[in-house]
Coordinates of C-alpha atoms and ligand atoms in Angstrom, one line a residue:
X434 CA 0.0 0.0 0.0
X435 CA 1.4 3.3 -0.9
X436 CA 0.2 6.6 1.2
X437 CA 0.2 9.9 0.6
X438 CA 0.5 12.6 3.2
X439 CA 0.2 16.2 2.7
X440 CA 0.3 19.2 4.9
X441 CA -2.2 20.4 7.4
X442 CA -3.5 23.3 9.5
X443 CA -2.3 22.1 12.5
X444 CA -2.2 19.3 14.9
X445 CA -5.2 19.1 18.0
X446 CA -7.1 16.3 20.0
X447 CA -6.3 14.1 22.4
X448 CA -5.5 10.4 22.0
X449 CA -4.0 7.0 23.4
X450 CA -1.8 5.9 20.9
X451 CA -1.3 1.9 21.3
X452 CA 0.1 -0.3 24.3
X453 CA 3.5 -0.7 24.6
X454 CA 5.4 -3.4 22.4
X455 CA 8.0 -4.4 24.2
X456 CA 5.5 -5.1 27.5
X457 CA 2.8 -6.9 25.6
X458 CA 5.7 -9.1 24.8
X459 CA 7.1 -9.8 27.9
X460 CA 4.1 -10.3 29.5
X461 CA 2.6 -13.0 27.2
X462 CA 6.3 -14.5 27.7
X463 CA 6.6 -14.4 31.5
X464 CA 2.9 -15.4 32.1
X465 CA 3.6 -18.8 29.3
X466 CA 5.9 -19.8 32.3
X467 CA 4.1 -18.7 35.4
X468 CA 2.2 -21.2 37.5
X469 CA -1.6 -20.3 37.2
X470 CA -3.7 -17.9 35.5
X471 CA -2.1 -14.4 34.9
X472 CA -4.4 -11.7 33.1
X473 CA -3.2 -8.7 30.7
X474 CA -5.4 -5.9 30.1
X475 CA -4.8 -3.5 27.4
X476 CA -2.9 -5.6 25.0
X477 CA -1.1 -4.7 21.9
X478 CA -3.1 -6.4 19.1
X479 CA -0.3 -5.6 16.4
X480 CA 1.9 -7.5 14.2
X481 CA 4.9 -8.9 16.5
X482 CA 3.0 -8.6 19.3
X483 CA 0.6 -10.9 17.8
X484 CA 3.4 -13.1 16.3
X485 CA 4.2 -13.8 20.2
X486 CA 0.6 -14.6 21.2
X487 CA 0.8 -17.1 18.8
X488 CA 4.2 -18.7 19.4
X489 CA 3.6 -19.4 22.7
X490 CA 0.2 -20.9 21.5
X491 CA 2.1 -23.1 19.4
X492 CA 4.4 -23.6 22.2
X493 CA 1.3 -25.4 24.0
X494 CA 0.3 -22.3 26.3
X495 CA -3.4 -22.4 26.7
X496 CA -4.2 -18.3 25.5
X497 CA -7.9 -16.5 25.5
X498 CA -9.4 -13.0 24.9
X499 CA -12.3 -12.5 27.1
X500 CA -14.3 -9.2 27.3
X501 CA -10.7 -7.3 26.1
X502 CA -8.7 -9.3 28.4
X503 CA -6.2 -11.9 27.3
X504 CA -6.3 -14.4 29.9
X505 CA -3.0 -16.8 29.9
X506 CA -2.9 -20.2 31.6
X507 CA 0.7 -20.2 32.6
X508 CA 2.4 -23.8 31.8
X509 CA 5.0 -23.4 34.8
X510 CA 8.6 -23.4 33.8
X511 CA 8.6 -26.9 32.7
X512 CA 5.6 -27.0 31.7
X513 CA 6.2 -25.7 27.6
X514 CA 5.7 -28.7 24.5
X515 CA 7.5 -29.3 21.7
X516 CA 6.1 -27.7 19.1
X517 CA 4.7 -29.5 15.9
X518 CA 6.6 -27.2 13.4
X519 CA 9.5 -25.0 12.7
X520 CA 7.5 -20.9 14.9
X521 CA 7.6 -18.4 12.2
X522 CA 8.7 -15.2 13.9
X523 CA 7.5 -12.6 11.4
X524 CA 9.2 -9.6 11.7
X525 CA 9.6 -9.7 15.4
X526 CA 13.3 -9.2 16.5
X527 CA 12.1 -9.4 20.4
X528 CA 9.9 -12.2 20.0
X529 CA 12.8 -14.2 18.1
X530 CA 15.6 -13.5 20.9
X531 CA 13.7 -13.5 24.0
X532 CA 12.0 -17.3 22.9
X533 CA 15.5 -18.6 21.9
X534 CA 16.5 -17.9 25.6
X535 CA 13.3 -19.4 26.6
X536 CA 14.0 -22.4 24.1
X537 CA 17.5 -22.9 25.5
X538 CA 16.3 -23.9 29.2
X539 CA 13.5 -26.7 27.2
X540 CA 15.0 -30.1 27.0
X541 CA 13.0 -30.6 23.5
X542 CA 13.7 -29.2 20.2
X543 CA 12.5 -26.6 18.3
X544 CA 13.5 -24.4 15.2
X545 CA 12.8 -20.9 14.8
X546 CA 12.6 -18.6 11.6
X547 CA 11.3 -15.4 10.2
X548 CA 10.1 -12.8 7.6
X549 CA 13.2 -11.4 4.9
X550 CA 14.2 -8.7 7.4
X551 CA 14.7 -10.8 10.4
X552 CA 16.8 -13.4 8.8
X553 CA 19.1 -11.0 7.6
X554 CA 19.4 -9.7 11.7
X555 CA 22.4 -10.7 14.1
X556 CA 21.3 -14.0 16.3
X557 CA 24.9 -14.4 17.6
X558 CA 24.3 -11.8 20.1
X559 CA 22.0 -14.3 22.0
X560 CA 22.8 -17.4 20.5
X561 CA 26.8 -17.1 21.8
X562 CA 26.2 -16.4 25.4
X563 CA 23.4 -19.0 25.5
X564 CA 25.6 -21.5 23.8
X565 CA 28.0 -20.4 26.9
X566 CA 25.6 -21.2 29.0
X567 CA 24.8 -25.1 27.4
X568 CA 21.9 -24.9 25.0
X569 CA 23.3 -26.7 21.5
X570 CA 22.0 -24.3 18.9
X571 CA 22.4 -24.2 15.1
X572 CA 21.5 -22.0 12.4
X573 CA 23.2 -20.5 9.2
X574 CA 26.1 -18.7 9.3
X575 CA 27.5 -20.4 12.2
X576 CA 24.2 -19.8 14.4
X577 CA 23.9 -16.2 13.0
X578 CA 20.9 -16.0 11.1
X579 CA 17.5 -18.0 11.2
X580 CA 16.5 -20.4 10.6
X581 CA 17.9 -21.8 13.5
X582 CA 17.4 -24.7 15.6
X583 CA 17.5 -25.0 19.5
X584 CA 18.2 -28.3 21.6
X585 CA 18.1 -26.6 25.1
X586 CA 17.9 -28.3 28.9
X587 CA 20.0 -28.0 32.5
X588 CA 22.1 -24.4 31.4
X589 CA 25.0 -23.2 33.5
X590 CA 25.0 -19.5 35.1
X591 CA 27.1 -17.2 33.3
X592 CA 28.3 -13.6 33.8
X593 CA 28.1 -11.9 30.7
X594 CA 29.0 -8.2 29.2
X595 CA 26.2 -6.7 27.5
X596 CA 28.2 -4.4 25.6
X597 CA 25.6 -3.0 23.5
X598 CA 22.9 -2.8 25.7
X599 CA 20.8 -4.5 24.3
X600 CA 17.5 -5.2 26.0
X601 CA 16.6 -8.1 23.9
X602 CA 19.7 -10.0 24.4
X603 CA 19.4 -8.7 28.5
X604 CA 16.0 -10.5 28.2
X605 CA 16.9 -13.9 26.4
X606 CA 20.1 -14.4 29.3
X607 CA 17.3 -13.5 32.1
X608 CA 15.4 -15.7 30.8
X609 CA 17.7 -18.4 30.3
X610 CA 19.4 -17.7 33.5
X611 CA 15.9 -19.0 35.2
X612 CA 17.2 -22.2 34.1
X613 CA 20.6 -22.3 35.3
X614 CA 22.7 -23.8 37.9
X615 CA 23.9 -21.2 39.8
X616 CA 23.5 -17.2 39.7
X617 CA 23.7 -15.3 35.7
X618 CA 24.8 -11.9 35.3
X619 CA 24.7 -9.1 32.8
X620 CA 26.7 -6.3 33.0
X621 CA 25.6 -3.3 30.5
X622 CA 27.5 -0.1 30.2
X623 CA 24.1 2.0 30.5
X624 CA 20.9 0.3 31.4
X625 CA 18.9 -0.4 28.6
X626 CA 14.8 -1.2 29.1
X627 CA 14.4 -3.1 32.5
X628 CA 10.5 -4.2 31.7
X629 CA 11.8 -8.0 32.0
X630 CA 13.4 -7.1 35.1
X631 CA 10.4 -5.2 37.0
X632 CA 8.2 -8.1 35.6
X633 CA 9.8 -11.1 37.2
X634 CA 11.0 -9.2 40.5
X635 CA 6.3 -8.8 40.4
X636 CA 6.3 -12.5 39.6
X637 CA 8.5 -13.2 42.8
X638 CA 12.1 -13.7 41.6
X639 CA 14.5 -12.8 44.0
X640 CA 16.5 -10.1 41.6
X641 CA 19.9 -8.4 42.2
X642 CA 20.0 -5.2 40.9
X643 CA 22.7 -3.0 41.1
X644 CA 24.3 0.3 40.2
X645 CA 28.0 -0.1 39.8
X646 CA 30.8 2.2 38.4
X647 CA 31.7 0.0 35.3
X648 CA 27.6 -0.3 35.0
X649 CA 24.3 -1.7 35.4
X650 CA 24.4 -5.4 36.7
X651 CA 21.3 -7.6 37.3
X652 CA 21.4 -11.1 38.8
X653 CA 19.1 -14.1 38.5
X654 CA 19.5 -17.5 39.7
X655 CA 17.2 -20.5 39.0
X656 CA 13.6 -20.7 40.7
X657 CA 11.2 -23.0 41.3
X658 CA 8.1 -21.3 40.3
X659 CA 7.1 -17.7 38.8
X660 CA 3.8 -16.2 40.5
X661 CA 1.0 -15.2 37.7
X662 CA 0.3 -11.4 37.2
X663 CA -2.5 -9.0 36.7
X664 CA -1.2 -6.4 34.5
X665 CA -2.1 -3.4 32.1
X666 CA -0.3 -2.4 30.1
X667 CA 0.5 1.6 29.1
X668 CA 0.8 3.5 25.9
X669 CA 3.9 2.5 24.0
X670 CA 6.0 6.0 23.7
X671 CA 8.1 4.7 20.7
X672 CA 4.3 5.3 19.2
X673 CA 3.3 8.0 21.1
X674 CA 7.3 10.0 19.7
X675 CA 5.0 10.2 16.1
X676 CA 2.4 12.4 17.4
X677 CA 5.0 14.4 19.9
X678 CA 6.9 15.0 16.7
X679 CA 4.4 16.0 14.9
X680 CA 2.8 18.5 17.3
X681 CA 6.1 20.1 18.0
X682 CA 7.1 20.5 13.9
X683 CA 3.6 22.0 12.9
X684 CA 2.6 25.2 13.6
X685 CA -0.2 25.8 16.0
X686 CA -0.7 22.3 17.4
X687 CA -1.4 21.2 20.8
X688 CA -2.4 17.3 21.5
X689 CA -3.0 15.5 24.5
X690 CA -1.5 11.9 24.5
X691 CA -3.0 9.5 27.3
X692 CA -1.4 6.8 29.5
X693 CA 2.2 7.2 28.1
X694 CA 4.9 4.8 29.3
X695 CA 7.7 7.2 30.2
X696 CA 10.2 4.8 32.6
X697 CA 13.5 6.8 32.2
X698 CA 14.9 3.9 30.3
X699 CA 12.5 4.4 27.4
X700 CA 11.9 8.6 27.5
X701 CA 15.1 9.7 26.1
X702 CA 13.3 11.2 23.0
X703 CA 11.0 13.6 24.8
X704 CA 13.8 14.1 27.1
X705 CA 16.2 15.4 23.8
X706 CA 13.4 16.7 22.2
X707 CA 13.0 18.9 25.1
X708 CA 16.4 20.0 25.3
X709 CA 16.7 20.8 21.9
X710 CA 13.5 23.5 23.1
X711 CA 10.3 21.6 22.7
X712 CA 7.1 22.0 24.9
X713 CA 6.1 18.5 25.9
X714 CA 4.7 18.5 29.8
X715 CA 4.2 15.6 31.9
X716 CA 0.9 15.6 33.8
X717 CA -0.7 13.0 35.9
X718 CA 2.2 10.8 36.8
X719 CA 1.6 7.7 37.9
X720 CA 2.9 4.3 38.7
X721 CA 1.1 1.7 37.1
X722 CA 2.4 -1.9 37.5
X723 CA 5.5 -1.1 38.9
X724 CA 5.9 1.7 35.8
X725 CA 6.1 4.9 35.6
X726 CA 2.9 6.9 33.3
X727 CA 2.1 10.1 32.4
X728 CA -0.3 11.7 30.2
X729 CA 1.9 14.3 27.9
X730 CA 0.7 17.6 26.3
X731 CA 2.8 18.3 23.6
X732 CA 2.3 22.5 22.0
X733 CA 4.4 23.3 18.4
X734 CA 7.8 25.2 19.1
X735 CA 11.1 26.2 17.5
X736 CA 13.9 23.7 18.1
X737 CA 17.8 23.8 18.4
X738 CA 20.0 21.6 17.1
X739 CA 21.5 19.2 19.5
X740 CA 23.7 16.3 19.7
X741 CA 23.7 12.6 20.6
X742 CA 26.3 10.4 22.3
X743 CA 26.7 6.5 22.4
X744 CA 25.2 6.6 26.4
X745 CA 22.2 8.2 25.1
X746 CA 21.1 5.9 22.2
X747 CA 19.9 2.9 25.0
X748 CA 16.7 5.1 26.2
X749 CA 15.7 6.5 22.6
X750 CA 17.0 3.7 19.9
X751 CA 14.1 3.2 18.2
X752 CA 13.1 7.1 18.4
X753 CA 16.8 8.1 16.5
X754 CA 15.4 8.0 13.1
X755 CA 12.7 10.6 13.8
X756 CA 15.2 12.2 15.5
X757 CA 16.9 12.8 12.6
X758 CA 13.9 13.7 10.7
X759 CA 12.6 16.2 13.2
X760 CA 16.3 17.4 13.1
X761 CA 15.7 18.9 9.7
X762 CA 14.0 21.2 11.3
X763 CA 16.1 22.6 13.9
X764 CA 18.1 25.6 13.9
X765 CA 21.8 24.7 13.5
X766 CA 23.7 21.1 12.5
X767 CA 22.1 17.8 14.6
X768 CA 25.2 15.4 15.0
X769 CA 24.0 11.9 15.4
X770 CA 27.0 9.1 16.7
X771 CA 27.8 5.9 18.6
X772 CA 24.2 4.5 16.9
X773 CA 25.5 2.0 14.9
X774 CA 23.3 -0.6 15.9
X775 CA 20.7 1.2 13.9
X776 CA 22.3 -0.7 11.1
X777 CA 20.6 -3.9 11.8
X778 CA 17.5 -3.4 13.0
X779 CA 13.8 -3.9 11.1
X780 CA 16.1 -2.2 8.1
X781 CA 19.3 -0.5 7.9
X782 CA 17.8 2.9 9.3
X783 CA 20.9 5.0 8.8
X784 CA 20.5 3.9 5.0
X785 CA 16.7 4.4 4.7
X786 CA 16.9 7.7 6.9
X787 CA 20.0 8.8 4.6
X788 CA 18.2 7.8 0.8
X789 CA 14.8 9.2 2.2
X790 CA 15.8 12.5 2.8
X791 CA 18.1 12.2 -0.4
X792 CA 14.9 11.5 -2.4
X793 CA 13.7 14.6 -0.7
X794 CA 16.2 16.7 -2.2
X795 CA 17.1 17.1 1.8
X796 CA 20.7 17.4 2.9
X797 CA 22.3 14.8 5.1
X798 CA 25.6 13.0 6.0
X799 CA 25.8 9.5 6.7
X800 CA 28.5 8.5 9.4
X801 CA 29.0 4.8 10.1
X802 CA 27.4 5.1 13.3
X803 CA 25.1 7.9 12.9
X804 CA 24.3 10.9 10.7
X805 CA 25.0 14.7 10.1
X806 CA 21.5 16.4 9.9
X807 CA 21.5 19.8 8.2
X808 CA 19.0 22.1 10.3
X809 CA 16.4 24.5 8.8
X810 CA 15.2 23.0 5.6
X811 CA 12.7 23.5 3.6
X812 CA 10.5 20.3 2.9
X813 CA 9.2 20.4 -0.8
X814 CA 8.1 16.4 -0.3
X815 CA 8.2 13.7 -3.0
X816 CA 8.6 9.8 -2.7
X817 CA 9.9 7.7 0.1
X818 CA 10.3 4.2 0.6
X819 CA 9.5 3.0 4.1
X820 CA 11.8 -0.2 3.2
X821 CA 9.3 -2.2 5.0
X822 CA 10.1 -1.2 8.1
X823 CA 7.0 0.5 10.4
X824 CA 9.2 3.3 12.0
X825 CA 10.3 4.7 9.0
X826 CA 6.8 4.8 7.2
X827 CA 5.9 6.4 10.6
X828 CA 8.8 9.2 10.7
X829 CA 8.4 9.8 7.4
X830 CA 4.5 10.5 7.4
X831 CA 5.5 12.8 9.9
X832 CA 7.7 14.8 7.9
X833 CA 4.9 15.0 5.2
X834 CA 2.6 16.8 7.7
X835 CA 5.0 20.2 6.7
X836 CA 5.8 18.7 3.2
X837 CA 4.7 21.8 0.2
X838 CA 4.1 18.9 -2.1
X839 CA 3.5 16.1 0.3
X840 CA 5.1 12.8 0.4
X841 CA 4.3 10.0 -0.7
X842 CA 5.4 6.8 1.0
X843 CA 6.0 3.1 -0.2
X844 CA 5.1 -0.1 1.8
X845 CA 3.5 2.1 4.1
X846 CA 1.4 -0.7 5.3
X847 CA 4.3 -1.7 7.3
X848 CA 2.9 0.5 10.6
X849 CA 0.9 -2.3 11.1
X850 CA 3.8 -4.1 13.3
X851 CA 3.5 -1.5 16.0
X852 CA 0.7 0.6 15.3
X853 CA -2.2 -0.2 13.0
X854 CA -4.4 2.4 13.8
X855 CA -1.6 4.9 12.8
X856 CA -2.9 6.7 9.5
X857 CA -6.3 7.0 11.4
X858 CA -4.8 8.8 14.2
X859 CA -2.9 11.1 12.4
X860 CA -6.0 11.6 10.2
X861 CA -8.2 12.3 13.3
X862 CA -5.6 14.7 15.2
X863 CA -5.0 16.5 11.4
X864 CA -7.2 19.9 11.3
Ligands
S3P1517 C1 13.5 -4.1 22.4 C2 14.8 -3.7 22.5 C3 15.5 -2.9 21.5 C4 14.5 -2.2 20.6 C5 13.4 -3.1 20.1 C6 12.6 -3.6 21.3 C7 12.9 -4.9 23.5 O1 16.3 -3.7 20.7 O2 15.2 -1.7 19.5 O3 12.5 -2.4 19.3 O4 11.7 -5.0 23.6 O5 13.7 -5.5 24.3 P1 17.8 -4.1 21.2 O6 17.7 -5.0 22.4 O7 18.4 -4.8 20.0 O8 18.5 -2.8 21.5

C-alpha cells in the first residue's frame, strides 16, 4: 500500500496511541511460564506482538481473549511442549531473541525462523552467550541467522557483558538464567529497558539489581516457580514520539496523549526533544504496575539543534530515526554518533533515513554510526520508501505533515507491526 500525506492546519485532540510493544511481549512470555492464570489488560493487538501470542500458543500455552482481556494459563517453567513445526517469527526481532532464551532452558527441540528482514538480523548476540551457557543451537552462518534450531535443557550460570545494551539479548540471558545452575549476570555499560526485570521481581524472583561504576548489573538465579500477574499495560512512547513530533514540527498544534509509558529507560526522546527547546509537559504521573505513566501535552515550538552520544542511544534507539527527521527542522547542525546498531534493526535505518531525505532533495551526511543532519530546511516532499520497516513509514509521514508537495510513502502498510491504527490517528488529530 502506498500513502500519501500532505500538509495540514495544525495538529489538535487528544489520543492513546497503542500499548506498549515491548510489555505486551514480555508479559505473554513471563505469564507462558508462570504457575496459574495471569491476566493482561490493554494488550497490543499488532503485528509482532501478535506473532508472540501465537508462538507461545504453538508452544502449548493455553491463551484467551475474554471481554478485552487476554487471559494466559501459565504452563510453569517446565511445563512448555515441543512444538509441531518450525515458529515463524514474522518480523519480530524481540519475540525471536527473548524465545531462543526461553528455548534454551526446554530439553525438547524446536526451530525458529522469520520474515526477509529478520533473517538477515544478528542472532549471535544471543545465540553465543546462551551457547556459553549449554543450549546446543544451530543455524546459518555459524548460528547467526535464522533459521535456527534450539536443543536446550540444564544451562549453566554465566556472567556476561552486555556491551551493546541491548535489552533483547538482557531478556533472552534472564530468561535463560531461570534455568541455570547457579546465579547469571549481565553487566551493560548503561541500562537499557528493564521491563523484564520489574516483571519477574512482580512474579517473585528474588533479583539483584545493582548500580555499579563500570555499569548496570542484574542477577538471577534458578527458581522454582514464577507467581501469575495482573497487568495493564501503558501507551507504547516509541508510538506516542509520532504524534509528539508532529505537534512540535507543525505550527499551532497542541495534543493531548493519554497513559504514556515514560520509565527513564525508554523517555530519552522527549527528554532530547526537550532540550533541543520543545514543549512537551508531563501531567498526571503515575505508577502503574511497577511503571512509571504520564499523560503528555505536547504544543508546536522552535527547536535547536542538538547532539547525541553513544550513552544516550539505549533510552531513545528506536526514536533516532525521527530524531533525525525532526532534526531537519532545527536551527543549526544535529550530530547523530555511537548508533550504529541502527544498522541492523527492522532495516538498515541509517541507510533508509539517509536515501529518504536524499529523495527529498534534503541534505544529510551519513556516518557509520550515525548521521550529520542539516537544520532549517525546507521540505518540498516527494517519494519515500518505508523499506518495510513500520518506523520509517511512521517518521516519514511525519515529515509530510510540513511537506509543500506532500510525500508519498511506499510499503507504508508496514505501521501495522506496532501501530495499526496509525494513518487514522494522524488523520483524526490533522485539522
Ligand atoms: C526491544 C529492545 C530494543 C528495541 C526493540 C525492542 C525490547 O532492541 O530496538 O525495538 O523489547 O527488548 P535491542 O535489544 O536490539 O537494543
Amino acid at each position: 500500500m502506498e500513502k500519501f500525506i500532505s500538509t495540514v492546519n495544525r495538529l489538535e485532540g487528544v489520543i492513546r496511541v497503542p500499548s506498549d510493544k515491548s510489555i505486551s511481549h514480555r508479559a505473554i512470555i513471563l505469564s507462558s511460564l508462570a504457575s496459574g492464570k495471569s491476566e493482561v489488560r490493554n494488550f497490543l493487538k499488532a503485528g509482532d506482538t501478535l506473532t508472540t501470542l501465537n508462538s507461545y500458543r504453538k508452544l502449548g500455552v493455553r491463551i484467551e481473549e475474554e471481554s478485552r482481556v487476554i487471559h494466559v494459563y501459565g504452563n510453569g517453567l517446565f511445563g512448555l511442549k515441543e512444538p509441531e513445526d518450525i515458529l515463524d517469527m514474522g518480523n519480530s526481532g524481540t519475540t525471536t531473541r527473548l524465545t531462543i532464551g526461553v528455548l534454551s532452558g526446554q530439553s525438547f527441540f524446536s526451530a525458529v525462523t522469520g520474515d526477509d528482514s529478520l533473517r538477515r538480523r544478528p542472532m549471535r548476540r544471543v545465540v553465543d552467550p546462551l551457547r556459553m551457557m549449554g543450549a546446543q543451537i544451530d543455524g546459518r552462518n555459524k548460528g547467526n541467522n535464522l533459521p535456527l534450531s534450539i536443543r536446550g535443557g540444564k544451562l549453566k550460570g554465566i556472567e556476561f557483558h552486555n556491551e551493546r545494551s541491548s535489552a533483547q539479548v538482557k531478556s533472552a540471558l534472564l530468561l535463560a538464567g531461570l534455568y541455570g545452575d547457579r546465579i547469571t549476570t549481565v553487566v551493560e555499560p548503561v541500562i537499557s529497558r528493564d521491563h523484564t526485570e520489574k516483571m519477574l521481581i512482580g512474579m517473585g524472583v528474588n533479583l539483584q539489581v545493582e548500580q555499579r561504576e563500570d555499569g548496570y548489573r542484574v542477577s538471577v538465579s534458578n527458581v522454582e516457580k514464577l507467581e501469575s500477574m495482573s497487568i495493564s499495560v501503558p501507551a507504547d512512547p516509541s508510538s506516542a514520539a509520532f504524534f509528539v513530533a508532529a505537534a512540535t514540527i507543525v505550527k499551532g498544534s497542541e495534543v493531548i496523549l493519554k497513559d504514556v509509558l515514560v520509565n527513564p529507560t525508554r523517555d530519552g526522546f522527549f527528554k532530547k526533544l526537550k532540550e533541543m527547546g520543545a514543549d512537551i509537559e508531563y501531567i498526571n504521573i503515575r505508577n502503574e504496575a511497577g511503571e512509571v505513566v504520564a499523560d503528555l501535552v505536547v504544543r508546536s515550538a522552535d527547536l535547536k539543534a542538538t547532539k547525541v552520544v553513544k550513552e544516550e542511544v539505549p533510552s531513545m534507539v528506536d526514536e533516532i530515526p525521527l530524531l533525525a527527521i525532526v532534526a531537519t527542522q532545527a536551527e543549526g547542525e544535529t550530530v547523530i554518533t555511537g548508533a550504529d546498531e541502527l544498522r541492523v534493526k527492522e532495516s538498515d535505518r541509517i541507510k533508509a533515513v539517509v536515501n529518504n531525505l536524499r529523495a527529498l532533495k534534503m541534505e544529510v551526511e551519513e556516518l557509520e554510526d550515525g548521521m550529520i543532519i542539516k537544520g532549517g530546511q525546507k521540505v518540498k516532499g516527494g517519494t519515500v520508501d518505508s523499506y518495510k520497516d513500520h518506523r520509517i513509514a511512521m517518521g516519514f509521514a511525519v515529515l509530510g505533515l510540513i511537506a509543500d508537495e506532500g510525500i508519498k510513502i511506499k510499503d507504508a502498510d508496514c505501521v501495522y507491526i506496532s501501530y495499526p491504527e496509525f494513518f487514522k490517528h494522524l488523520q483524526e488529530l490533522s485539522k
